[in-house]
Coordinates of C-alpha atoms in Angstrom, one line a residue:
Chain A
M1 CA 51.5 -10.1 -4.2
S2 CA 53.9 -12.0 -2.0
V3 CA 53.3 -11.7 1.7
V4 CA 55.4 -13.1 4.5
A5 CA 54.0 -13.1 8.0
G6 CA 51.7 -10.2 7.2
K7 CA 54.4 -7.9 5.9
R8 CA 54.4 -6.5 2.5
L9 CA 57.6 -7.2 0.6
E10 CA 57.0 -5.4 -2.7
T11 CA 56.5 -1.7 -3.2
V12 CA 53.8 -2.0 -5.8
D13 CA 50.3 -1.0 -4.5
L14 CA 47.8 -2.5 -6.9
Y15 CA 45.0 -0.1 -5.7
P16 CA 46.5 3.2 -4.7
S17 CA 44.1 5.8 -3.3
R18 CA 44.2 9.1 -1.3
I19 CA 47.3 10.2 -3.0
G20 CA 47.5 12.8 -5.7
D21 CA 45.0 15.6 -6.1
A22 CA 42.6 14.0 -8.7
P23 CA 40.3 11.0 -8.4
R24 CA 40.8 8.2 -10.9
L25 CA 38.6 5.4 -12.1
A26 CA 40.9 2.5 -13.0
P27 CA 40.1 -1.0 -14.1
R28 CA 39.8 -3.8 -11.5
Q29 CA 42.9 -6.0 -11.3
D30 CA 41.2 -9.1 -9.8
P31 CA 38.6 -11.7 -10.7
V32 CA 35.1 -11.1 -9.4
V33 CA 34.1 -14.7 -9.0
W34 CA 37.1 -16.7 -7.7
G35 CA 35.5 -20.1 -7.3
G36 CA 34.1 -22.7 -9.8
P37 CA 30.7 -24.2 -10.3
E38 CA 30.9 -26.4 -7.1
G39 CA 28.7 -24.8 -4.5
P40 CA 25.1 -23.6 -3.8
L41 CA 25.1 -20.9 -6.6
E42 CA 24.0 -21.8 -10.1
T43 CA 25.8 -20.5 -13.2
A44 CA 23.2 -17.8 -13.8
Q45 CA 23.7 -16.5 -10.2
L46 CA 27.5 -16.5 -10.7
E47 CA 27.1 -14.6 -13.9
F48 CA 24.8 -12.1 -12.3
Y49 CA 27.3 -11.5 -9.5
E50 CA 30.2 -11.2 -11.9
R51 CA 28.3 -8.5 -13.9
N52 CA 26.5 -6.6 -11.1
G53 CA 28.6 -7.2 -8.0
F54 CA 25.8 -8.4 -5.7
L55 CA 23.2 -11.1 -5.2
Q56 CA 19.9 -10.7 -3.4
F57 CA 17.9 -13.6 -1.8
E58 CA 14.3 -13.1 -0.9
S59 CA 14.2 -15.4 2.1
L60 CA 17.4 -17.4 2.8
F61 CA 16.2 -17.5 6.5
S62 CA 12.7 -17.8 7.9
A63 CA 11.4 -15.2 10.3
D64 CA 11.2 -18.0 12.9
E65 CA 14.9 -18.8 12.5
L66 CA 15.8 -15.1 13.2
R67 CA 13.6 -14.7 16.3
A68 CA 16.5 -15.4 18.7
C69 CA 18.8 -13.0 16.9
Q70 CA 16.1 -10.2 17.0
E71 CA 15.8 -10.8 20.7
E72 CA 19.6 -10.7 21.1
L73 CA 19.7 -7.4 19.2
R74 CA 17.2 -5.9 21.6
R75 CA 19.0 -7.2 24.6
L76 CA 22.5 -6.0 23.6
G77 CA 21.2 -2.6 22.6
Q78 CA 19.9 -2.1 26.1
D79 CA 22.9 -3.5 27.9
P80 CA 24.9 -0.6 29.5
G81 CA 28.0 -2.8 29.6
M82 CA 27.8 -3.4 25.9
R83 CA 27.1 0.3 25.3
A84 CA 30.4 1.2 27.1
R85 CA 32.5 -1.2 24.9
E86 CA 34.7 0.2 22.1
E87 CA 33.0 -2.2 19.7
T88 CA 29.8 -0.2 20.1
I89 CA 29.3 2.8 17.8
T90 CA 26.6 5.4 18.6
E91 CA 24.9 7.9 16.3
A92 CA 26.8 11.2 16.1
D93 CA 23.8 13.3 17.1
S94 CA 21.3 11.2 19.0
G95 CA 23.7 8.9 20.9
E96 CA 21.6 5.9 20.0
V97 CA 23.4 2.6 19.3
R98 CA 24.3 2.4 15.6
S99 CA 26.4 -0.8 15.4
I100 CA 28.1 -3.4 17.6
F101 CA 31.3 -4.8 16.0
A102 CA 33.0 -8.2 16.5
I103 CA 29.6 -9.5 17.3
H104 CA 30.6 -13.1 16.6
E105 CA 32.9 -12.8 19.6
L106 CA 30.3 -11.1 21.8
S107 CA 27.2 -13.1 21.1
P108 CA 27.1 -16.9 20.6
I109 CA 23.6 -16.6 19.2
V110 CA 24.6 -14.2 16.4
R111 CA 27.8 -16.2 15.8
K112 CA 25.7 -19.2 15.0
L113 CA 23.9 -17.2 12.3
C114 CA 27.2 -15.9 10.9
E115 CA 28.4 -19.5 10.6
D116 CA 25.3 -20.8 9.0
A117 CA 26.2 -23.1 6.0
R118 CA 23.7 -21.2 3.8
V119 CA 25.8 -18.1 3.9
V120 CA 29.2 -19.5 4.4
N121 CA 29.0 -21.8 1.5
I122 CA 28.0 -19.0 -0.9
A123 CA 30.9 -17.0 0.4
R124 CA 33.3 -20.0 -0.2
Q125 CA 32.1 -20.4 -3.7
L126 CA 32.4 -16.7 -4.6
L127 CA 35.8 -16.4 -3.1
G128 CA 37.1 -19.8 -4.3
S129 CA 38.6 -20.8 -0.9
E130 CA 38.0 -21.3 2.7
V131 CA 36.8 -18.0 4.4
Y132 CA 37.2 -16.3 7.7
F133 CA 35.4 -13.4 9.5
H134 CA 37.1 -10.2 8.4
Q135 CA 34.5 -8.1 10.2
T136 CA 31.1 -8.8 11.8
R137 CA 28.5 -6.5 13.3
I138 CA 24.9 -5.9 14.0
N139 CA 23.5 -2.6 12.7
Y140 CA 20.6 -1.0 14.4
K141 CA 19.9 1.8 12.0
P142 CA 17.2 3.2 14.3
G143 CA 14.2 4.9 12.9
F144 CA 13.3 8.7 13.2
R145 CA 16.9 9.9 13.2
G146 CA 18.8 7.2 11.5
N147 CA 21.6 8.8 9.5
G148 CA 22.5 7.6 6.1
F149 CA 25.9 6.4 4.8
Y150 CA 27.4 8.1 1.9
W151 CA 28.6 6.3 -1.2
H152 CA 31.8 4.2 -0.7
S153 CA 33.6 1.1 -1.8
D154 CA 34.4 -0.9 1.3
F155 CA 37.5 -2.2 -0.4
E156 CA 39.0 1.2 -0.8
T157 CA 39.0 1.7 3.0
W158 CA 39.9 -1.9 3.8
H159 CA 42.9 -1.7 1.4
V160 CA 44.2 1.7 2.4
E161 CA 43.5 1.6 6.2
D162 CA 43.5 -2.1 6.9
G163 CA 46.0 -3.6 4.3
M164 CA 43.6 -6.0 2.5
P165 CA 45.7 -6.9 -0.5
R166 CA 43.2 -8.0 -3.1
M167 CA 39.5 -7.8 -4.0
R168 CA 38.6 -11.2 -2.6
A169 CA 36.1 -10.5 0.1
V170 CA 32.3 -10.4 0.2
S171 CA 29.9 -8.7 2.5
C172 CA 26.7 -10.4 3.6
S173 CA 23.7 -8.5 5.1
I174 CA 21.0 -10.6 6.8
S175 CA 17.9 -8.6 7.5
L176 CA 16.4 -8.7 10.9
T177 CA 13.7 -6.1 10.1
E178 CA 11.9 -5.2 6.9
N179 CA 13.8 -3.1 4.3
T180 CA 11.3 -1.0 2.5
E181 CA 11.8 1.7 -0.1
Y182 CA 11.5 4.3 2.6
N183 CA 13.5 3.2 5.7
G184 CA 16.9 3.9 4.3
P185 CA 17.6 0.6 2.5
L186 CA 21.0 -0.3 1.1
M187 CA 21.6 1.1 -2.4
L188 CA 24.1 -0.4 -4.8
I189 CA 25.5 0.8 -8.1
P190 CA 25.4 -2.4 -10.2
G191 CA 28.7 -2.9 -12.1
S192 CA 30.7 -0.4 -10.1
H193 CA 32.8 -3.2 -8.6
R194 CA 34.6 -3.6 -12.0
K195 CA 36.3 -0.2 -11.6
Y196 CA 38.5 1.0 -8.8
L197 CA 37.9 4.6 -7.7
S198 CA 40.9 6.2 -6.1
C199 CA 39.8 9.1 -3.8
V200 CA 41.6 12.3 -2.9
G201 CA 42.6 13.4 0.6
E202 CA 45.1 12.0 3.0
T203 CA 44.1 9.5 5.8
P204 CA 44.4 11.1 9.2
E205 CA 45.4 9.1 12.3
D206 CA 42.6 7.2 14.1
H207 CA 40.3 8.1 11.2
Y208 CA 38.0 5.3 12.1
R209 CA 36.7 7.1 15.2
Q210 CA 35.0 9.6 12.9
S211 CA 34.6 7.6 9.7
L212 CA 32.3 5.0 11.3
K213 CA 29.8 7.7 12.1
N214 CA 30.3 10.0 9.1
Q215 CA 33.0 9.5 6.6
E216 CA 34.7 12.5 5.0
I217 CA 38.0 11.0 3.7
G218 CA 38.0 8.3 1.1
V219 CA 34.8 9.8 -0.3
P220 CA 34.1 9.4 -4.0
D221 CA 33.9 12.5 -6.1
D222 CA 30.7 13.6 -7.8
A223 CA 31.8 13.2 -11.4
S224 CA 33.0 9.6 -10.8
L225 CA 29.8 8.7 -9.0
Q226 CA 27.8 10.3 -11.8
A227 CA 29.7 8.2 -14.4
L228 CA 29.2 5.0 -12.4
F229 CA 25.5 5.8 -11.9
D230 CA 25.0 6.6 -15.6
E231 CA 26.3 3.2 -16.5
G232 CA 24.8 1.1 -13.8
G233 CA 21.9 2.9 -12.2
I234 CA 20.9 2.1 -8.7
F235 CA 19.7 -1.2 -7.1
V236 CA 17.6 -0.8 -3.9
A237 CA 18.0 -3.9 -1.7
K238 CA 14.4 -4.2 -0.4
G239 CA 13.3 -7.3 1.3
G240 CA 11.6 -8.8 4.3
V241 CA 13.0 -10.3 7.5
G242 CA 15.4 -13.1 6.4
S243 CA 16.2 -11.6 3.1
V244 CA 20.0 -11.6 2.4
T245 CA 22.2 -9.4 0.3
F246 CA 25.7 -10.5 -0.7
F247 CA 27.8 -7.7 -2.2
E248 CA 31.3 -7.6 -3.5
C249 CA 33.9 -5.7 -1.5
N250 CA 34.4 -3.1 -4.2
V251 CA 30.9 -2.3 -5.2
M252 CA 29.9 1.3 -4.6
H253 CA 27.1 1.5 -2.1
G254 CA 25.4 3.7 0.5
S255 CA 22.1 4.6 2.0
N256 CA 19.9 7.6 2.6
S257 CA 18.7 8.6 6.1
N258 CA 15.7 7.1 7.7
I259 CA 13.1 9.4 9.3
T260 CA 10.4 6.7 9.4
P261 CA 9.7 5.0 12.7
L262 CA 10.9 1.7 11.2
P263 CA 14.4 0.6 12.2
R264 CA 16.5 -1.2 9.6
S265 CA 18.5 -3.7 11.6
N266 CA 20.7 -6.5 10.2
V267 CA 23.5 -8.8 10.9
F268 CA 26.5 -7.9 8.8
V269 CA 29.3 -10.3 8.0
V270 CA 32.4 -9.7 5.9
F271 CA 33.9 -13.0 4.6
N272 CA 37.5 -12.8 3.4
S273 CA 39.5 -15.5 1.6
V274 CA 42.1 -17.2 3.8
E275 CA 44.4 -16.4 0.9
N276 CA 43.8 -12.7 1.2
T277 CA 44.7 -12.0 4.9
L278 CA 45.7 -8.5 5.9
V279 CA 49.1 -7.0 5.6
D280 CA 50.3 -3.6 6.8
P281 CA 47.9 -0.8 5.9
F282 CA 48.8 0.8 2.5
C283 CA 48.4 4.3 3.9
G284 CA 51.4 3.7 6.2
L285 CA 49.6 4.4 9.4
K286 CA 49.0 2.0 12.2
P287 CA 46.3 -0.6 11.7
R288 CA 42.7 0.1 12.8
P289 CA 41.5 -1.9 15.8
Q290 CA 41.0 -5.6 15.7
F291 CA 37.2 -5.4 16.0
I292 CA 37.0 -3.4 12.7
A293 CA 39.5 -5.4 10.7
N294 CA 40.4 -8.8 12.0
R295 CA 44.2 -9.4 11.7
R296 CA 44.6 -12.1 14.3
D297 CA 42.3 -15.0 13.7
F298 CA 42.3 -16.4 10.1
A299 CA 41.0 -19.9 11.0
P300 CA 38.6 -21.1 8.3
I301 CA 35.0 -20.9 9.5
Q302 CA 33.5 -24.3 10.3
A303 CA 30.1 -23.9 8.7
G304 CA 27.2 -25.2 10.8
Chain B
M1 CA -13.1 33.0 14.2
S2 CA -13.8 36.6 13.6
V3 CA -11.1 38.7 12.1
V4 CA -11.0 42.4 11.5
A5 CA -8.3 43.9 9.3
G6 CA -5.9 41.0 10.1
K7 CA -6.2 41.3 13.9
R8 CA -7.4 38.5 16.1
L9 CA -10.3 39.6 18.3
E10 CA -11.0 36.6 20.3
T11 CA -8.6 34.9 22.7
V12 CA -9.4 31.3 21.8
D13 CA -6.7 29.5 19.8
L14 CA -8.2 26.6 18.1
Y15 CA -4.9 24.9 17.5
P16 CA -2.5 25.7 20.3
S17 CA 1.0 24.3 20.1
R18 CA 4.5 24.9 21.5
I19 CA 3.1 25.5 25.0
G20 CA 3.1 23.1 27.9
D21 CA 5.6 20.3 28.3
A22 CA 3.8 17.4 26.6
P23 CA 2.8 16.8 23.0
R24 CA -0.9 16.2 22.4
L25 CA -2.8 14.6 19.5
A26 CA -6.2 16.4 19.3
P27 CA -9.0 16.1 16.8
R28 CA -9.1 18.4 13.8
Q29 CA -11.6 21.2 14.2
D30 CA -12.2 21.9 10.5
P31 CA -13.6 20.2 7.4
V32 CA -11.0 18.6 5.1
V33 CA -13.0 19.2 1.8
W34 CA -14.5 22.6 1.9
G35 CA -16.1 22.7 -1.6
G36 CA -18.8 20.7 -3.3
P37 CA -19.0 18.5 -6.3
E38 CA -18.5 21.4 -8.8
G39 CA -15.0 21.3 -10.1
P40 CA -12.4 19.0 -11.8
L41 CA -12.4 16.4 -9.0
E42 CA -14.7 13.5 -9.0
T43 CA -16.5 12.2 -5.9
A44 CA -14.1 9.3 -5.5
Q45 CA -11.1 11.7 -5.5
L46 CA -12.8 14.0 -3.0
E47 CA -13.4 11.0 -0.7
F48 CA -9.8 9.9 -1.1
Y49 CA -8.6 13.3 -0.2
E50 CA -11.0 13.5 2.8
R51 CA -9.7 10.2 4.1
N52 CA -6.0 10.4 3.2
G53 CA -5.2 14.1 3.0
F54 CA -3.5 14.0 -0.4
L55 CA -4.1 13.4 -4.1
Q56 CA -1.5 12.2 -6.6
F57 CA -1.7 12.8 -10.3
E58 CA 0.6 10.8 -12.6
S59 CA 0.9 13.4 -15.4
L60 CA -1.1 16.6 -14.9
F61 CA 1.5 18.3 -17.1
S62 CA 3.5 16.9 -20.0
A63 CA 7.3 17.0 -20.0
D64 CA 7.1 19.4 -23.0
E65 CA 4.9 21.9 -21.0
L66 CA 7.5 22.0 -18.2
R67 CA 10.6 22.5 -20.4
A68 CA 10.5 26.3 -20.0
C69 CA 10.2 25.9 -16.2
Q70 CA 13.1 23.5 -16.1
E71 CA 15.3 26.0 -18.0
E72 CA 14.2 28.7 -15.7
L73 CA 15.2 26.6 -12.7
R74 CA 18.7 26.2 -14.1
R75 CA 19.0 29.8 -15.0
L76 CA 17.8 31.1 -11.6
G77 CA 20.0 28.7 -9.7
Q78 CA 23.1 30.0 -11.4
D79 CA 22.2 33.7 -11.2
P80 CA 24.5 35.4 -8.6
G81 CA 21.9 38.2 -8.1
M82 CA 19.2 35.6 -7.3
R83 CA 21.6 33.8 -4.9
A84 CA 22.1 37.0 -2.9
R85 CA 18.4 37.6 -2.3
E86 CA 16.7 36.7 1.0
E87 CA 14.2 34.6 -0.9
T88 CA 17.0 32.2 -1.7
I89 CA 17.7 29.5 0.9
T90 CA 21.0 27.5 0.6
E91 CA 21.9 24.0 2.0
A92 CA 23.3 24.3 5.5
D93 CA 26.5 22.3 4.7
S94 CA 27.2 22.5 1.0
G95 CA 25.9 26.1 0.3
E96 CA 24.0 24.9 -2.7
V97 CA 20.7 26.5 -3.5
R98 CA 17.9 24.6 -1.8
S99 CA 14.9 26.8 -2.5
I100 CA 13.8 30.1 -4.0
F101 CA 10.7 31.6 -2.4
A102 CA 8.1 34.0 -3.7
I103 CA 8.9 32.6 -7.1
H104 CA 5.6 33.8 -8.6
E105 CA 6.9 37.3 -8.1
L106 CA 10.4 36.6 -9.4
S107 CA 9.7 34.6 -12.5
P108 CA 6.8 35.2 -14.9
I109 CA 7.5 31.7 -16.4
V110 CA 7.0 29.9 -13.1
R111 CA 4.1 32.2 -12.2
K112 CA 2.3 31.0 -15.4
L113 CA 2.6 27.4 -14.1
C114 CA 1.4 28.4 -10.6
E115 CA -1.7 30.0 -12.2
D116 CA -2.5 27.1 -14.5
A117 CA -6.2 26.3 -14.4
R118 CA -5.5 22.6 -13.9
V119 CA -4.0 23.2 -10.5
V120 CA -5.9 26.3 -9.4
N121 CA -9.3 24.8 -10.1
I122 CA -8.5 21.7 -8.0
A123 CA -7.4 24.0 -5.1
R124 CA -10.6 26.0 -5.5
Q125 CA -12.7 22.9 -5.2
L126 CA -10.9 21.5 -2.2
L127 CA -11.0 24.8 -0.4
G128 CA -14.5 25.8 -1.4
S129 CA -13.7 29.4 -2.3
E130 CA -11.4 31.6 -4.4
V131 CA -7.8 31.0 -3.6
Y132 CA -4.6 33.1 -3.4
F133 CA -0.8 32.3 -3.2
H134 CA 0.1 31.9 0.5
Q135 CA 3.6 30.8 -0.5
T136 CA 5.4 29.7 -3.7
R137 CA 8.8 28.4 -4.3
I138 CA 11.0 26.2 -6.4
N139 CA 12.9 23.5 -4.6
Y140 CA 16.2 22.3 -6.1
K141 CA 16.8 19.4 -3.7
P142 CA 20.2 18.7 -5.4
G143 CA 21.7 15.2 -5.6
F144 CA 24.6 13.8 -3.7
R145 CA 24.3 15.9 -0.6
G146 CA 20.5 16.8 -0.6
N147 CA 19.4 16.9 3.0
G148 CA 16.1 15.5 4.0
F149 CA 13.3 17.3 5.8
Y150 CA 12.0 15.9 9.1
W151 CA 8.3 15.1 9.7
H152 CA 6.1 18.1 10.2
S153 CA 2.6 19.5 9.6
D154 CA 2.9 22.7 7.6
F155 CA -0.2 24.0 9.3
E156 CA 1.4 23.8 12.8
T157 CA 4.0 26.2 11.7
W158 CA 1.8 28.4 9.6
H159 CA -0.7 28.7 12.5
V160 CA 1.8 29.4 15.2
E161 CA 4.4 31.5 13.3
D162 CA 2.3 33.0 10.6
G163 CA -1.2 33.3 12.1
M164 CA -3.1 31.1 9.6
P165 CA -6.4 30.7 11.4
R166 CA -8.0 27.5 10.0
M167 CA -7.0 24.4 8.2
R168 CA -8.1 25.6 4.8
A169 CA -5.0 25.6 2.6
V170 CA -3.5 23.0 0.3
S171 CA 0.0 22.5 -1.0
C172 CA 0.7 21.5 -4.6
S173 CA 4.0 20.1 -5.7
I174 CA 4.7 19.9 -9.5
S175 CA 7.6 17.7 -10.4
L176 CA 10.3 19.1 -12.7
T177 CA 12.5 15.9 -12.3
E178 CA 11.7 12.3 -11.7
N179 CA 10.8 11.3 -8.1
T180 CA 12.1 7.8 -7.6
E181 CA 12.0 5.7 -4.5
Y182 CA 15.7 6.5 -3.9
N183 CA 16.1 10.3 -4.5
G184 CA 14.5 11.5 -1.4
P185 CA 10.8 11.6 -2.5
L186 CA 8.1 13.3 -0.4
M187 CA 6.6 10.9 2.1
L188 CA 3.2 11.4 3.7
I189 CA 1.4 9.7 6.5
P190 CA -2.1 9.1 5.1
G191 CA -4.9 10.2 7.5
S192 CA -2.6 12.2 9.7
H193 CA -4.4 15.4 8.7
R194 CA -7.4 14.4 10.8
K195 CA -5.5 15.0 14.0
Y196 CA -3.6 18.0 15.2
L197 CA -0.3 17.4 16.9
S198 CA 0.7 20.1 19.2
C199 CA 4.5 20.1 19.7
V200 CA 6.6 21.1 22.7
G201 CA 9.2 23.9 22.8
E202 CA 8.9 27.6 22.5
T203 CA 9.3 29.4 19.2
P204 CA 12.5 31.6 19.2
E205 CA 12.7 35.0 17.4
D206 CA 13.6 34.7 13.7
H207 CA 13.1 31.0 13.9
Y208 CA 12.7 30.8 10.1
R209 CA 16.3 31.5 9.4
Q210 CA 17.2 28.2 10.9
S211 CA 14.0 26.2 10.4
L212 CA 14.0 26.5 6.6
K213 CA 17.3 24.6 6.6
N214 CA 16.9 22.3 9.5
Q215 CA 13.9 22.5 11.8
E216 CA 14.3 21.8 15.6
I217 CA 11.3 23.6 17.1
G218 CA 7.8 22.5 16.2
V219 CA 9.1 19.0 15.7
P220 CA 6.7 16.1 16.3
D221 CA 7.6 13.6 19.1
D222 CA 8.4 10.0 18.4
A223 CA 5.4 8.5 20.2
S224 CA 2.9 10.6 18.3
L225 CA 4.6 9.9 15.0
Q226 CA 4.6 6.2 15.8
A227 CA 0.9 6.3 16.5
L228 CA 0.1 8.2 13.3
F229 CA 2.3 5.7 11.3
D230 CA 0.8 2.7 12.9
E231 CA -2.6 3.9 11.8
G232 CA -1.8 5.3 8.3
G233 CA 1.5 3.9 7.2
I234 CA 3.5 5.9 4.7
F235 CA 2.7 7.0 1.1
V236 CA 5.7 7.7 -1.1
A237 CA 5.0 10.3 -3.8
K238 CA 6.9 8.8 -6.7
G239 CA 6.2 10.0 -10.2
G240 CA 7.8 11.3 -13.4
V241 CA 8.2 14.9 -14.7
G242 CA 4.8 16.5 -14.6
S243 CA 3.4 14.4 -11.8
V244 CA 1.6 16.5 -9.2
T245 CA 0.9 16.0 -5.5
F246 CA -1.7 18.0 -3.7
F247 CA -1.6 17.6 0.1
E248 CA -3.6 19.1 2.9
C249 CA -1.9 21.7 5.1
N250 CA -2.1 19.5 8.2
V251 CA -0.9 16.2 6.8
M252 CA 2.3 14.9 8.4
H253 CA 5.1 14.7 5.8
G254 CA 8.8 14.7 5.3
S255 CA 11.6 13.3 3.2
N256 CA 14.8 11.4 3.6
S257 CA 18.2 12.6 2.4
N258 CA 19.2 12.2 -1.2
I259 CA 22.7 10.8 -1.9
T260 CA 21.9 9.8 -5.5
P261 CA 23.2 12.0 -8.3
L262 CA 19.5 12.7 -9.2
P263 CA 18.2 16.1 -8.1
R264 CA 14.5 16.2 -7.1
S265 CA 13.3 19.6 -8.2
N266 CA 9.8 20.9 -8.1
V267 CA 7.6 23.9 -8.2
F268 CA 5.8 24.3 -4.9
V269 CA 2.6 26.3 -4.4
V270 CA 0.5 26.8 -1.3
F271 CA -3.0 27.9 -2.1
N272 CA -5.0 29.4 0.8
S273 CA -8.7 30.3 0.9
V274 CA -9.4 34.0 0.6
E275 CA -11.6 33.4 3.6
N276 CA -8.6 32.2 5.7
T277 CA -6.2 35.1 5.3
L278 CA -3.5 35.5 8.0
V279 CA -3.9 37.2 11.4
D280 CA -1.3 37.9 14.0
P281 CA 1.0 34.9 14.7
F282 CA -0.4 32.8 17.5
C283 CA 3.0 32.6 19.2
G284 CA 2.9 36.3 19.9
L285 CA 6.1 37.0 18.0
K286 CA 6.4 39.3 14.9
P287 CA 5.4 37.7 11.6
R288 CA 7.8 35.9 9.4
P289 CA 8.9 37.6 6.2
Q290 CA 6.4 38.2 3.4
F291 CA 8.2 35.8 1.0
I292 CA 7.5 32.9 3.4
A293 CA 3.9 33.8 4.4
N294 CA 2.1 36.2 2.2
R295 CA 0.1 38.7 4.3
R296 CA -0.2 41.5 1.8
D297 CA -1.8 40.3 -1.4
F298 CA -5.0 38.3 -1.1
A299 CA -6.3 38.9 -4.6
P300 CA -8.0 35.7 -6.0
I301 CA -5.8 34.0 -8.6
Q302 CA -7.1 34.5 -12.1
A303 CA -6.5 31.0 -13.4
G304 CA -5.0 30.8 -16.9

């Protein structure tokens, strides 16, 4: 794929989706692990990621280290000014804060965590290059009425709606609260990142306003999900405060609702390769806002 | 409580709810275990039930024994005649079959299971008397778009809307599919049956038409749920085909949604003591339909 100043030159879309009237499971066109053996990950971990599309760390951070971030989470969630910003997404029914995007620009405390060498160096090794923040956010996932998130591949949306050319990004979720089996933990279908599921339905204008609350377009069909599940089963990302999950941009994932009183809050960072910066969206519509898909600042992260 | 021909004579309501503008956690007025040592349950099991409000059996039935019921579940779910009946409840959004009530009257195969001595004798021992079917149903809880069920005490509704006088009933869920941590299993708050949570809000006419899909009245408040959770935590009723959960009519329970492809189907039986038959609903409205709350046939079950 050749790109000049963020414009697509060729007409070939490696990962078409939301066109045609039938879903299709096609092979992945990109490597999973882009880097080599240099870095914090051992061969066995790289092989696990290659095969399954994720890596789970029990305690990459101590609870003590995350105290400031937990406090920041509380503070920002109660800040009326923050609540009024477009970066803040609320629950469709209850109106409670669901997520605050572009958090690395809004909170120096959270930014410090996002830049921590322990996560940045893993992202560098997996993506085989310098990395930048494609998206950051804190997720509140409040208890009692926390809605789930239906199965999806992030890459499908990022490619179609944001113009991410290749599968060369990785998400990193740092737990600020306990993730139990019952408070709506992240679920992943191991191995699903090795196929690309094109969805049916055409992307509407300003789709993100709805899709961040409850996605209806770009939604996988039952038969394809069943096939992926039959092959890979489900991994439930349980873990305590400070546990970290890295997952590949194309792995199928989602979560059930959370009626328990326990919130499931985390800091969420998407690292993209500096060699995979965004071009025009492949759906032909105008790009989504900067806070959802960074298309302005590709400076490599200086890990701290 | 004295009852003549199903009419309440006295004015005292032991378990008022949905009146006043504040929720209240009051002590339970009834025994938990009504029977004695005679029966299939050992002392330790009776004590566990007394303390926690439920009992979980890994494999009270073999998968082989449940084959006929699984087949019946499939057959009834596809039967257009069954779908059109008022006993059949569909999912609010997808229209898929959620439950079929009064199943012991609609299917001799399922009735045989509901009358099995292994479950009936446990119910008899817990309730200390002969028992009858207060309610029976099969639950489909389909995969992909299976909605959850918010926290509730069955007794609160059965008392207010159906006129069940005392806490002397027990529910029994017999699994026809696997209950994993991720397909929306039943969750219970251990010990919550020892308190009675009165809810706010007034019961509307024909409330059941909505409440069987998505309940909004008779819903516990956050602070009371938090208090019950802080004391008892959450028990997740996982188990394979043939696992059985008995839970007390007043234990707080609910389930998250199920986006996995795995349905979570079960046969559900509520046994009531023949000494606890229904009177007029305590909310003053007309009774709910017979298929939801049996107020006609109190003949003791002849266990098979």
